[in-house]
Coordinates of C-alpha atoms in Angstrom, one line a residue:
X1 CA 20.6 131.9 121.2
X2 CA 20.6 135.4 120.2
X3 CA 18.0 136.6 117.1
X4 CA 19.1 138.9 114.1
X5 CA 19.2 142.3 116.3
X6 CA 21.8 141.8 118.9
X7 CA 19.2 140.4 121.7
X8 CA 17.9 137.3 123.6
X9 CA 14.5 138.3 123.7
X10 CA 12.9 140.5 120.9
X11 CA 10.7 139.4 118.3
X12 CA 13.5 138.7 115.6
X13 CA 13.0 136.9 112.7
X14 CA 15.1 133.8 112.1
X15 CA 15.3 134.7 108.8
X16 CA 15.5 138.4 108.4
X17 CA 16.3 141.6 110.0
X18 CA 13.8 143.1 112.2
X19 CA 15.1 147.0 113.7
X20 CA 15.1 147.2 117.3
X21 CA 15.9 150.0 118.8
X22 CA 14.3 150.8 122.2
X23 CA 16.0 150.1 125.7
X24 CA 15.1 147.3 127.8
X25 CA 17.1 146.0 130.7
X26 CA 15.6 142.3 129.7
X27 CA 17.8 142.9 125.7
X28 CA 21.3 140.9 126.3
X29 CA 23.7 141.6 124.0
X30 CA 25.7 138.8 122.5
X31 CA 29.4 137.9 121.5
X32 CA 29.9 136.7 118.4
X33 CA 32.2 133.0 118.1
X34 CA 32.8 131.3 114.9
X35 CA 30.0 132.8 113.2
X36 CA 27.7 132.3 115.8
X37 CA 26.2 134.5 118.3
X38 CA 26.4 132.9 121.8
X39 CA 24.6 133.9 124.8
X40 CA 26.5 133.6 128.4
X41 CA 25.8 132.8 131.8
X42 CA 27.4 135.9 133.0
X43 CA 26.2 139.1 132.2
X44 CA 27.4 143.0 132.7
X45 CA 24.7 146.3 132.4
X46 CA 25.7 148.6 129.4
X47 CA 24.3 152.3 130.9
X48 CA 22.6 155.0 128.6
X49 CA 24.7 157.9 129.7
X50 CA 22.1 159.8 128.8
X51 CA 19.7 158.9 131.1
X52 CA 21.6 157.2 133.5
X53 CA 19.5 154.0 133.4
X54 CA 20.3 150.3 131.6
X55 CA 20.2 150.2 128.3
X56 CA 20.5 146.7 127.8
X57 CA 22.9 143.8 129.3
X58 CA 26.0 142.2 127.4
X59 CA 27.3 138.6 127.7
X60 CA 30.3 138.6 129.5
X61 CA 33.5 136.5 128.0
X62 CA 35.2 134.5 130.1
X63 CA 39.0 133.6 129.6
X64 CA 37.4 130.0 128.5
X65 CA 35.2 131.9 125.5
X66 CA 38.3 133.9 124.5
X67 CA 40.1 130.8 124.1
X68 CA 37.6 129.5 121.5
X69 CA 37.3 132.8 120.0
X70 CA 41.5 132.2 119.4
X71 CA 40.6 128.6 118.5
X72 CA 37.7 129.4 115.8
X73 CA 39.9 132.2 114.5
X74 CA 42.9 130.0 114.3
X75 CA 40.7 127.2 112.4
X76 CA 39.3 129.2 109.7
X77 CA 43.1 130.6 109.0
X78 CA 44.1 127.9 106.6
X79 CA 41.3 128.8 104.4
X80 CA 40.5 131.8 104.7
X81 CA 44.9 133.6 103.9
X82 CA 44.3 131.2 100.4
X83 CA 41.1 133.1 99.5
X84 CA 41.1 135.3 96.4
X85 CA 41.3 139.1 96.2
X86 CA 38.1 139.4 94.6
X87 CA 36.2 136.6 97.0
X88 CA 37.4 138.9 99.7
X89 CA 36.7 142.1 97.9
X90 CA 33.2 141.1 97.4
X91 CA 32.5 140.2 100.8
X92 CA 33.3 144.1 102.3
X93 CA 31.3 145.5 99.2
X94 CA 28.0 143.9 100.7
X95 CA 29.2 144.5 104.0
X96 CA 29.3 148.2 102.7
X97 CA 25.9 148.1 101.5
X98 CA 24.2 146.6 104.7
X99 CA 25.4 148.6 107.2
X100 CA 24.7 151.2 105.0
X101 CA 21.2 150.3 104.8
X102 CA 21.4 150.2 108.6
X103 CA 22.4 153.4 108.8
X104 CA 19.3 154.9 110.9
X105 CA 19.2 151.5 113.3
X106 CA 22.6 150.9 114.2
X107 CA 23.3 154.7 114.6
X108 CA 20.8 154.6 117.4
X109 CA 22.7 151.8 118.5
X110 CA 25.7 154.2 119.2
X111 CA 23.9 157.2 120.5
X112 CA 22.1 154.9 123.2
X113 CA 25.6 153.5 124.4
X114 CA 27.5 156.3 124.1
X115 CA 25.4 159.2 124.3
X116 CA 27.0 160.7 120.9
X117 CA 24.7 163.2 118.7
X118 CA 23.0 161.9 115.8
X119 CA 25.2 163.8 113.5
X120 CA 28.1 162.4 114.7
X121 CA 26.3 158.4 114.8
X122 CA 24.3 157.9 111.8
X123 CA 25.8 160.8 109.2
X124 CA 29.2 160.3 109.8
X125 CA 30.2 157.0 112.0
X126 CA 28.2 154.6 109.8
X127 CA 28.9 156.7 106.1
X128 CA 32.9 156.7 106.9
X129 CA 32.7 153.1 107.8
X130 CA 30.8 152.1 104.5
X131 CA 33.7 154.1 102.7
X132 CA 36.5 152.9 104.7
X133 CA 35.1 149.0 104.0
X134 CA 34.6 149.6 100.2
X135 CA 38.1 151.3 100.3
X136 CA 39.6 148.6 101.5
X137 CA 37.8 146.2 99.0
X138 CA 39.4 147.6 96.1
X139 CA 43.6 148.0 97.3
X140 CA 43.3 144.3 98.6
X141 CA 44.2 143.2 94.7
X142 CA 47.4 145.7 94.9
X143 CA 49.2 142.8 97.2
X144 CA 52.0 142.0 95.3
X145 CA 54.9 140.4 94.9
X146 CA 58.7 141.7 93.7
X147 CA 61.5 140.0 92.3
X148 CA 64.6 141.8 93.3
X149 CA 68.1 140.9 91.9
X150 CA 70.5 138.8 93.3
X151 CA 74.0 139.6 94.0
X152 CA 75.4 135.9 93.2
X153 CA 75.4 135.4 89.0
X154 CA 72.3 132.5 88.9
X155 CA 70.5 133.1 91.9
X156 CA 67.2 134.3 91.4
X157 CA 64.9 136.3 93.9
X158 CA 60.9 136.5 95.0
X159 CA 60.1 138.4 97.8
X160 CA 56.2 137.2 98.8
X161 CA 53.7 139.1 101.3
X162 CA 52.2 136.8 103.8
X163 CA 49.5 137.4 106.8
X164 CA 50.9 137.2 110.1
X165 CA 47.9 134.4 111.2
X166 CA 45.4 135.3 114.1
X167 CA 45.2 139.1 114.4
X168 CA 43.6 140.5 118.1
X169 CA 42.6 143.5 117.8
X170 CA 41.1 146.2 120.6
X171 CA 38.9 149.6 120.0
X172 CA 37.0 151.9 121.7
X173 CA 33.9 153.3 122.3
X174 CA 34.0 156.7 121.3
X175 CA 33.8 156.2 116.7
X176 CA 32.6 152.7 117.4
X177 CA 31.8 151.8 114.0
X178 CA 35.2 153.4 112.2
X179 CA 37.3 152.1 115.0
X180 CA 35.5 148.9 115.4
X181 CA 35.9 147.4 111.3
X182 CA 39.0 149.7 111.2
X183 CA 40.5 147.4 113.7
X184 CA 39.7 144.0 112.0
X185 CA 39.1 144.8 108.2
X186 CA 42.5 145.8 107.6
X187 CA 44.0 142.5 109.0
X188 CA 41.2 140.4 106.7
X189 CA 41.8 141.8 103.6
X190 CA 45.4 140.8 104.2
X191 CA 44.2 137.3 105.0
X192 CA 44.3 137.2 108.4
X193 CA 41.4 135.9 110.7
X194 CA 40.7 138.0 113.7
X195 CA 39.3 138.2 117.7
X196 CA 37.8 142.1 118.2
X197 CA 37.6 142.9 121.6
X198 CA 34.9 145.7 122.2
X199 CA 34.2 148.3 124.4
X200 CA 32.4 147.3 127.9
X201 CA 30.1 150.9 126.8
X202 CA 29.6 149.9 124.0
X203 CA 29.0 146.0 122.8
X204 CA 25.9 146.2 120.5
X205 CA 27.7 148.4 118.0
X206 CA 30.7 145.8 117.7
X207 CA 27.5 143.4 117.5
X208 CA 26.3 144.9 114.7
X209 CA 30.0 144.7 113.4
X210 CA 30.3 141.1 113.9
X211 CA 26.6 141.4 112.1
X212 CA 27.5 142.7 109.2
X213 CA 30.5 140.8 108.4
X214 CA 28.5 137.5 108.9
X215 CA 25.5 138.4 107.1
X216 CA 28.4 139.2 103.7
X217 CA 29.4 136.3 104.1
X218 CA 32.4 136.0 105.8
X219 CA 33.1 132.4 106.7
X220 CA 32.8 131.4 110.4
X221 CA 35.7 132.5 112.4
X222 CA 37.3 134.8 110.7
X223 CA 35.8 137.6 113.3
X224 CA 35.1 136.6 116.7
X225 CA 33.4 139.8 118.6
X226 CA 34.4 139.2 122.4
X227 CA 32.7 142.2 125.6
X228 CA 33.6 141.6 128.9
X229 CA 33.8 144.9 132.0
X230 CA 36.6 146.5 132.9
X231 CA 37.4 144.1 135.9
X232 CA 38.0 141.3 134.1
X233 CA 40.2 142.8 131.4
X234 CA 43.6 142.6 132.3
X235 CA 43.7 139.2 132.9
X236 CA 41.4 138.1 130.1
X237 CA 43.3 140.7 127.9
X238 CA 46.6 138.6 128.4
X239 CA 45.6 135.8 128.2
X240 CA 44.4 136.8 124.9
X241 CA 47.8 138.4 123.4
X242 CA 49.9 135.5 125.2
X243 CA 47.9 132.6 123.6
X244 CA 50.3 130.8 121.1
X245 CA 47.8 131.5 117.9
X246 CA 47.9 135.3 118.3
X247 CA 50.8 137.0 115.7
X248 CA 49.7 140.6 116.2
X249 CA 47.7 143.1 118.0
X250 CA 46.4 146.5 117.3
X251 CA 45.2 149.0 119.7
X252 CA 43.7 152.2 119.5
X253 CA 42.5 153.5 122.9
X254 CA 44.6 155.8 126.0
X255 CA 48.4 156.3 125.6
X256 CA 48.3 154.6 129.7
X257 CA 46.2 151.7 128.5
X258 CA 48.9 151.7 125.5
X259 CA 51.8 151.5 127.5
X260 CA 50.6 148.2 129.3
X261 CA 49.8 146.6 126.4
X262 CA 52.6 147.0 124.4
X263 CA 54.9 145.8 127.5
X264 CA 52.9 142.6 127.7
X265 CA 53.4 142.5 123.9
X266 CA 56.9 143.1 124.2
X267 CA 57.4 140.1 127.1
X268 CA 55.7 137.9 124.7
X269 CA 57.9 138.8 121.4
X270 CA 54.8 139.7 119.4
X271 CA 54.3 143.3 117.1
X272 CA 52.0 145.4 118.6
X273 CA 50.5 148.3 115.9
X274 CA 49.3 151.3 119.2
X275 CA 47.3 153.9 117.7
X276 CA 47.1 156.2 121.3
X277 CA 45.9 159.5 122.7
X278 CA 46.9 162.8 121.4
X279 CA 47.6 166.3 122.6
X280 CA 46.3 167.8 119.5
X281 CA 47.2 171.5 118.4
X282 CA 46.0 174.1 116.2
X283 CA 48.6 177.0 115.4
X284 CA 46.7 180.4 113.9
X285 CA 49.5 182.5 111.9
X286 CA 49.6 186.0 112.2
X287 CA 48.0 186.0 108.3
X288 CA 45.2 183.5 108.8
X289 CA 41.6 183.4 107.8
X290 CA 40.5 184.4 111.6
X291 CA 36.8 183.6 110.5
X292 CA 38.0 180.0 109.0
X293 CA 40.1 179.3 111.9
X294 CA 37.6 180.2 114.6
X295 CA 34.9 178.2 113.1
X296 CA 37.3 175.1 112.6
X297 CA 38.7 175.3 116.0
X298 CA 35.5 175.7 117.1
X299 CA 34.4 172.3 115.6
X300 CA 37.7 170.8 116.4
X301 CA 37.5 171.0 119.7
X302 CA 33.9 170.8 121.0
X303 CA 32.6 168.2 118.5
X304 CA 31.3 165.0 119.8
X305 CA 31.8 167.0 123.4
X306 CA 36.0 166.8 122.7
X307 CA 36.0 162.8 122.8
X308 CA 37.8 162.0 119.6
X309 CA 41.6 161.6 119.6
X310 CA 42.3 164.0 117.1
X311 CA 40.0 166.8 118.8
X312 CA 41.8 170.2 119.6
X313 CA 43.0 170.4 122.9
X314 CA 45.4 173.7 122.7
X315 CA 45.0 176.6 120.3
X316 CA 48.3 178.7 119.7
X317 CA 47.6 181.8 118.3
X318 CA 49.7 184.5 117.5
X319 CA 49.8 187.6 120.1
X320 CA 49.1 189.7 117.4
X321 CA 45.5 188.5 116.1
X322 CA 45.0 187.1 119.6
X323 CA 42.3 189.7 120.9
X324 CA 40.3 189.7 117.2
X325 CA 40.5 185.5 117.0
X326 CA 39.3 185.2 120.1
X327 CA 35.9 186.9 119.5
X328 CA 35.4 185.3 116.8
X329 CA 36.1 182.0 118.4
X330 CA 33.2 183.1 120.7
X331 CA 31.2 183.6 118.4
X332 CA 31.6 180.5 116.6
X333 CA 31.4 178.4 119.2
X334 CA 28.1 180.0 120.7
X335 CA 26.9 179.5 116.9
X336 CA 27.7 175.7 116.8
X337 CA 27.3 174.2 120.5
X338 CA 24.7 177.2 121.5
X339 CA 24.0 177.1 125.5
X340 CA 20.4 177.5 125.0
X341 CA 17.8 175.8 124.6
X342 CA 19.9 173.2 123.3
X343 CA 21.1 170.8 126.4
X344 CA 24.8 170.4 126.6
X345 CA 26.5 167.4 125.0
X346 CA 27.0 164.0 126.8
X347 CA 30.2 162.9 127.8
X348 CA 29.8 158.9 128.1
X349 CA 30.5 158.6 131.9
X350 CA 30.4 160.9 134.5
X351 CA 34.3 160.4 134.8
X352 CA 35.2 162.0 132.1
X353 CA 33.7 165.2 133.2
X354 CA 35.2 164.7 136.5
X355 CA 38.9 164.5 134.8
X356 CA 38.2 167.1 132.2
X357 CA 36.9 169.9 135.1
X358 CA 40.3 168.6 137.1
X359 CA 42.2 169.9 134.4
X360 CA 40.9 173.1 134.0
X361 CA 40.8 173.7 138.2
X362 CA 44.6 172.9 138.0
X363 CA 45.4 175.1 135.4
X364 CA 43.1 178.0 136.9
X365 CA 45.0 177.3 140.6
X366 CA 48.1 177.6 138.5
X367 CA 47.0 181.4 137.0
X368 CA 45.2 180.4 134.1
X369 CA 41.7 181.9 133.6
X370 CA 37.9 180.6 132.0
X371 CA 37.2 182.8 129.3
X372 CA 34.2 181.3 127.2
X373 CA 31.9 179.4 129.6
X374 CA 30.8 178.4 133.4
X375 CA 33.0 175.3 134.8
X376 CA 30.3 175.5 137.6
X377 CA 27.4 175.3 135.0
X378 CA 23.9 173.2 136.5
X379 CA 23.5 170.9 134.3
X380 CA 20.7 167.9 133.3
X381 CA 23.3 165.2 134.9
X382 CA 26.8 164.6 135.3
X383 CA 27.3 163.2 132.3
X384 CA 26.9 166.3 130.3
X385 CA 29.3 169.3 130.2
X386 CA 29.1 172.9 128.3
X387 CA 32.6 174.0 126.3
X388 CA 35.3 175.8 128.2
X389 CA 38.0 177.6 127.0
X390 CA 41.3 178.6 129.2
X391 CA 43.9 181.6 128.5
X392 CA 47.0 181.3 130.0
X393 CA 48.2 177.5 129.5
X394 CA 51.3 177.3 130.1
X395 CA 54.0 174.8 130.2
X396 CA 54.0 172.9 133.8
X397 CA 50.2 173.0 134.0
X398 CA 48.9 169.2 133.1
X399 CA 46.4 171.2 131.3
X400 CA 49.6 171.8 128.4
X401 CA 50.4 168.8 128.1
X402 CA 47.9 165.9 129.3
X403 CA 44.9 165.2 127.0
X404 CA 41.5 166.5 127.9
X405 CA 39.5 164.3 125.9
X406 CA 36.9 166.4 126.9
X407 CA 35.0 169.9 125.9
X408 CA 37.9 171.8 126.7
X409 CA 40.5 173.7 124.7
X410 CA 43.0 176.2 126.3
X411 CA 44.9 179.4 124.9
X412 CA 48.3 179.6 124.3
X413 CA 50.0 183.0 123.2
X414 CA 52.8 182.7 120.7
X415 CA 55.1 185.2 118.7
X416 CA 56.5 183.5 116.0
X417 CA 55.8 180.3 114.3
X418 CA 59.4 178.9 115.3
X419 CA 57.5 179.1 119.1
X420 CA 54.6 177.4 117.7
X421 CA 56.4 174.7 116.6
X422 CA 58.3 174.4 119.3
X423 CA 55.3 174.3 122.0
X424 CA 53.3 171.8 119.3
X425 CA 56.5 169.4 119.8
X426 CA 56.9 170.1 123.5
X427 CA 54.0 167.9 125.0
X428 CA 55.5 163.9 124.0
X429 CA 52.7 163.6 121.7
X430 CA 51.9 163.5 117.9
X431 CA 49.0 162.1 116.9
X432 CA 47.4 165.3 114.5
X433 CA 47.4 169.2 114.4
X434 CA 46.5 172.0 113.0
X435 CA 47.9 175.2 110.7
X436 CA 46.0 178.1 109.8
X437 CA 47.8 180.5 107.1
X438 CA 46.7 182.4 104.0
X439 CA 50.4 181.1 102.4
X440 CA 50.5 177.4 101.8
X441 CA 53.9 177.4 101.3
X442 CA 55.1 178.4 105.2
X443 CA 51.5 176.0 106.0
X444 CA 53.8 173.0 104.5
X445 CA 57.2 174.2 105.9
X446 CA 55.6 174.4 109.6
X447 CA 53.7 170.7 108.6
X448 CA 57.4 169.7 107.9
X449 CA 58.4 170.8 111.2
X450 CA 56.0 169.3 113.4
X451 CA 56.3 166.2 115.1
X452 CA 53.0 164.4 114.5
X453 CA 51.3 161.6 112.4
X454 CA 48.7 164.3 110.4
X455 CA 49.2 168.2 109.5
X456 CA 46.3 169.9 108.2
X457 CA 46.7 173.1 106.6
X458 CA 43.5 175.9 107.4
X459 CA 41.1 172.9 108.2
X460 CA 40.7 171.5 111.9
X461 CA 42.6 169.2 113.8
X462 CA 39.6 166.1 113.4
X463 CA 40.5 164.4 110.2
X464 CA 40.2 160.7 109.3
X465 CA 39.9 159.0 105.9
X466 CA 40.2 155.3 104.6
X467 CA 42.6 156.4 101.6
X468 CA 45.2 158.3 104.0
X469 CA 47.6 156.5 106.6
X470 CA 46.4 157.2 110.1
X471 CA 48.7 156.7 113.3
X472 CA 50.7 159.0 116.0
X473 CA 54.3 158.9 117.0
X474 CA 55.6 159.6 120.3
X475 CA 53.3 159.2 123.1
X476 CA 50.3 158.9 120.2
X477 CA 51.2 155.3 119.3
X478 CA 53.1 153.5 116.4
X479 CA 52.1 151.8 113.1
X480 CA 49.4 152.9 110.6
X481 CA 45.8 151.9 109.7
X482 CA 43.9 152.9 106.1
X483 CA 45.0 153.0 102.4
X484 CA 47.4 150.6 101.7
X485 CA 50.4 151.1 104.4
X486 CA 47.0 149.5 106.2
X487 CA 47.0 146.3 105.1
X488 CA 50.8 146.1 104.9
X489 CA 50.7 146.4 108.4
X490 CA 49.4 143.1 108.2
X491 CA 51.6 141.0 106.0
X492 CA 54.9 139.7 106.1
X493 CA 57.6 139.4 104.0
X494 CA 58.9 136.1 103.0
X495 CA 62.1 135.8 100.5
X496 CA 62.7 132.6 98.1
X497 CA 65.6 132.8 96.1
X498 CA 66.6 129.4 93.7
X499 CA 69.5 128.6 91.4
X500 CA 68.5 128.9 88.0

């Protein structure tokens, strides 16, 4: 059995919480079912990308150990959907306050797995997931029911909310924490009970998840935290969404991986929330801030190396401030992410450098051109990659409309903001984007006209908060996490109508 820090053999205390945070190739990582953390004869290495070396090891699940996570889940339903809101509210508030207190460990936690900054771990991962749990502890009382009126004279109408039962829910590696509670908090406070399937890069911070839920105490099985690699997911994976117990899933990962789960979700007759990739665009007006919008496309695009689904991956700008935003993009972006002495950032596999340098070759083979940076650049490994930028996207290049999801934003030239708009809409799809005006009033008719999820007037493209709906449409996914269209995507409605 596993001790308080996500390991088989530390130095935890049985009682306590001892902060580990060095690498060791003997730590194993375990999986969390019906409260309790469960060590595995099989086993996968979890890579420092880094350094290239082991981090630590995982337990692998087996399709056996998913089916108890279901089970366990699928036990502590009964109880657990007849809780009250304030038993449940209570519980995330002291969630809220440990991780918060864990702010420093389990931010390591991230920036070991997935080779993120400590900016973007501990000061903003972990302090939006305290908000986004403490958020969510005070709508789960605004559940309510209505009594419409009946169309027959003595008929009488309620129309209850209901959870849907065992919730499975799948997220990422790249905002662990957010992504992680995001994707089984929303479905609790609705009184669900849940299975969270974590990222193979990234199992101690979904761990520490399944951590802090347990030590807030949620009761046993109402989160099961399941890891297993890559070549056991698809089958494991549905299994999972075909079992009998599960009533929903909710995705956030690739638009590809996307598309194959919500056909196996659509075979099986059961609603699939898919928050997917995007193609993320920031339009600069001919009367914009330049220095605003240089530094916020600057941040936008390169922050956390480009691997956030909201990051900028094409810039519009207007052909007449084109030359003047440009420099000043430069500037900004050899101000924020400066070449030297600072190392570049670290993508979390050497893969994703690889895809997001095939881009840009494609687009420069298609007549496109580098103008901020060194595609060829030596760097420390191949896991790490300077910012690029390209002039001269243009449509038929996969660099216009595939997603980079790497540190690389190209140029497009546009004349009018009825062109913006169109080439913003053009790609499939619509996850966030980006308008940069001096008059709010064509900022909000050009929001209006764009086909996305988010629209964010003279601020960047990278924008997530627990009291606004977040979600794509199009190619970016369906459904909506945070505020309270969140947790109503986890109920039902049930009508009872009686004679009087």
């Amino acid at each position: 059995m596993a001790t308080s820090n996500g390991h088989a053999n530390g130095n935890g205390e049985a009682n306590g919480h001892t902060p580990i945070n060095h690498e060791s190739s003997e730590l194993t990582v375990p999986i969390w079912i019906n409260g309790k953390e469960e060590q595995l004869s099989s086993t996968f290495d979890v890579i420092n990308p880094s350094t290239g070396k082991v981090a630590w090891k995982s337990a692998s699940a087996t399709n056996e150990d998913a089916a108890r996570a279901v089970e366990a889940a699928q036990a502590a339903l009964p109880a657990w959907r007849k809780t009250k809101a304030a038993y449940r509210r209570d519980i995330f508030l002291k969630a809220a306050t440990i991780l918060e207190s864990r702010a420093e460990e389990y931010g390591k936690f991230m920036q070991i797995e997935t080779g993120s900054g400590e900016g973007f771990s501990t000061h903003f991962n972990i302090p939006v997931s305290v908000n986004l749990l403490r958020d969510v502890a005070g709508r789960i009382a605004t559940i309510t029911a209505t009594m419409p009126e009946c169309a027959e004279e003595g008929r009488t109408a309620m129309v209850i909310k209901e959870p849907y039962g065992v919730v499975f829910g799948i997220a990422p590696w790249n905002a662990p924490y957010i992504l992680g509670f995001r994707a089984c908090v929303y479905a609790l406070a609705a009184g669900n009970t849940t299975v969270l399937k974590g990222p193979e890069l990234a199992p101690r911070c979904y761990w520490a998840i399944g951590k802090v839920l347990q030590e807030a105490g949620l009761p046993d099985g109402c989160v099961n935290v399941l890891a297993y690699p890559p070549s056991e997911a698809p089958v494991i994976t549905k299994a999972i969404i075909e079992h009998p117990h599960i009533k929903k899933i909710n995705f956030t990962g690739s638009t590809m991986v996307g598309s194959i789960l919500s056909s196996i979700c659509g075979k099986a007759l059961k609603p699939c929330l898919m928050e997917l990739g995007g193609k993320n665009s920031a339009i600069v007006l001919e009367d914009a801030d330049l220095d605003l919008a240089a530094k916020e496309c600057a941040f936008g695009s390169f922050f956390h190396a480009g691997q956030i689904c909201m990051s900028t991956d094409r810039i519009l700008a207007h052909t007449s401030i084109l030359p003047a935003f440009k420099e000043k993009l430069f500037a900004a972006i050899s101000s924020t992410f400066p070449s030297s002495p600072s190392p570049s950032q670290v993508m979390v596999n050497a893969a994703g450098v690889k895809k997001t340098k095939s881009l840009v070759t494609s687009a420069l083979d298609s007549g496109a051109k580098v103008v901020y940076g060194t595609l060829g650049a030596d760097e420390e490994s191949n896991t790490r990659m300077r910012p690029i930028v390209v002039e001269g996207i243009q449509k038929g290049m996969d660099f216009y409309s595939e997603e980079a999801f790497g540190p690389a934003v190209g140029i497009v030239e546009v004349r009018s903001s009825e062109e913006a708009v169109d080439v913003m809409n053009d790609t499939g799809y619509g996850l966030s984007a980006a308008v940069f005006t001096r008059d709010l009033g064509v900022g909000i008719r050009i929001a209006r006209g764009i086909e996305s999820g988010a629209v964010h007037i003279n601020r960047m493209t990278v924008h997530d908060e627990a009291g606004l709906p977040h979600g794509g449409v199009g190619r970016s996914g369906w459904g909506r996490f945070n505020a309270t269209v969140g947790i109503e995507e986890f109920l039902k409605s049930k009508s009872i109508t009686w004679m009087d």
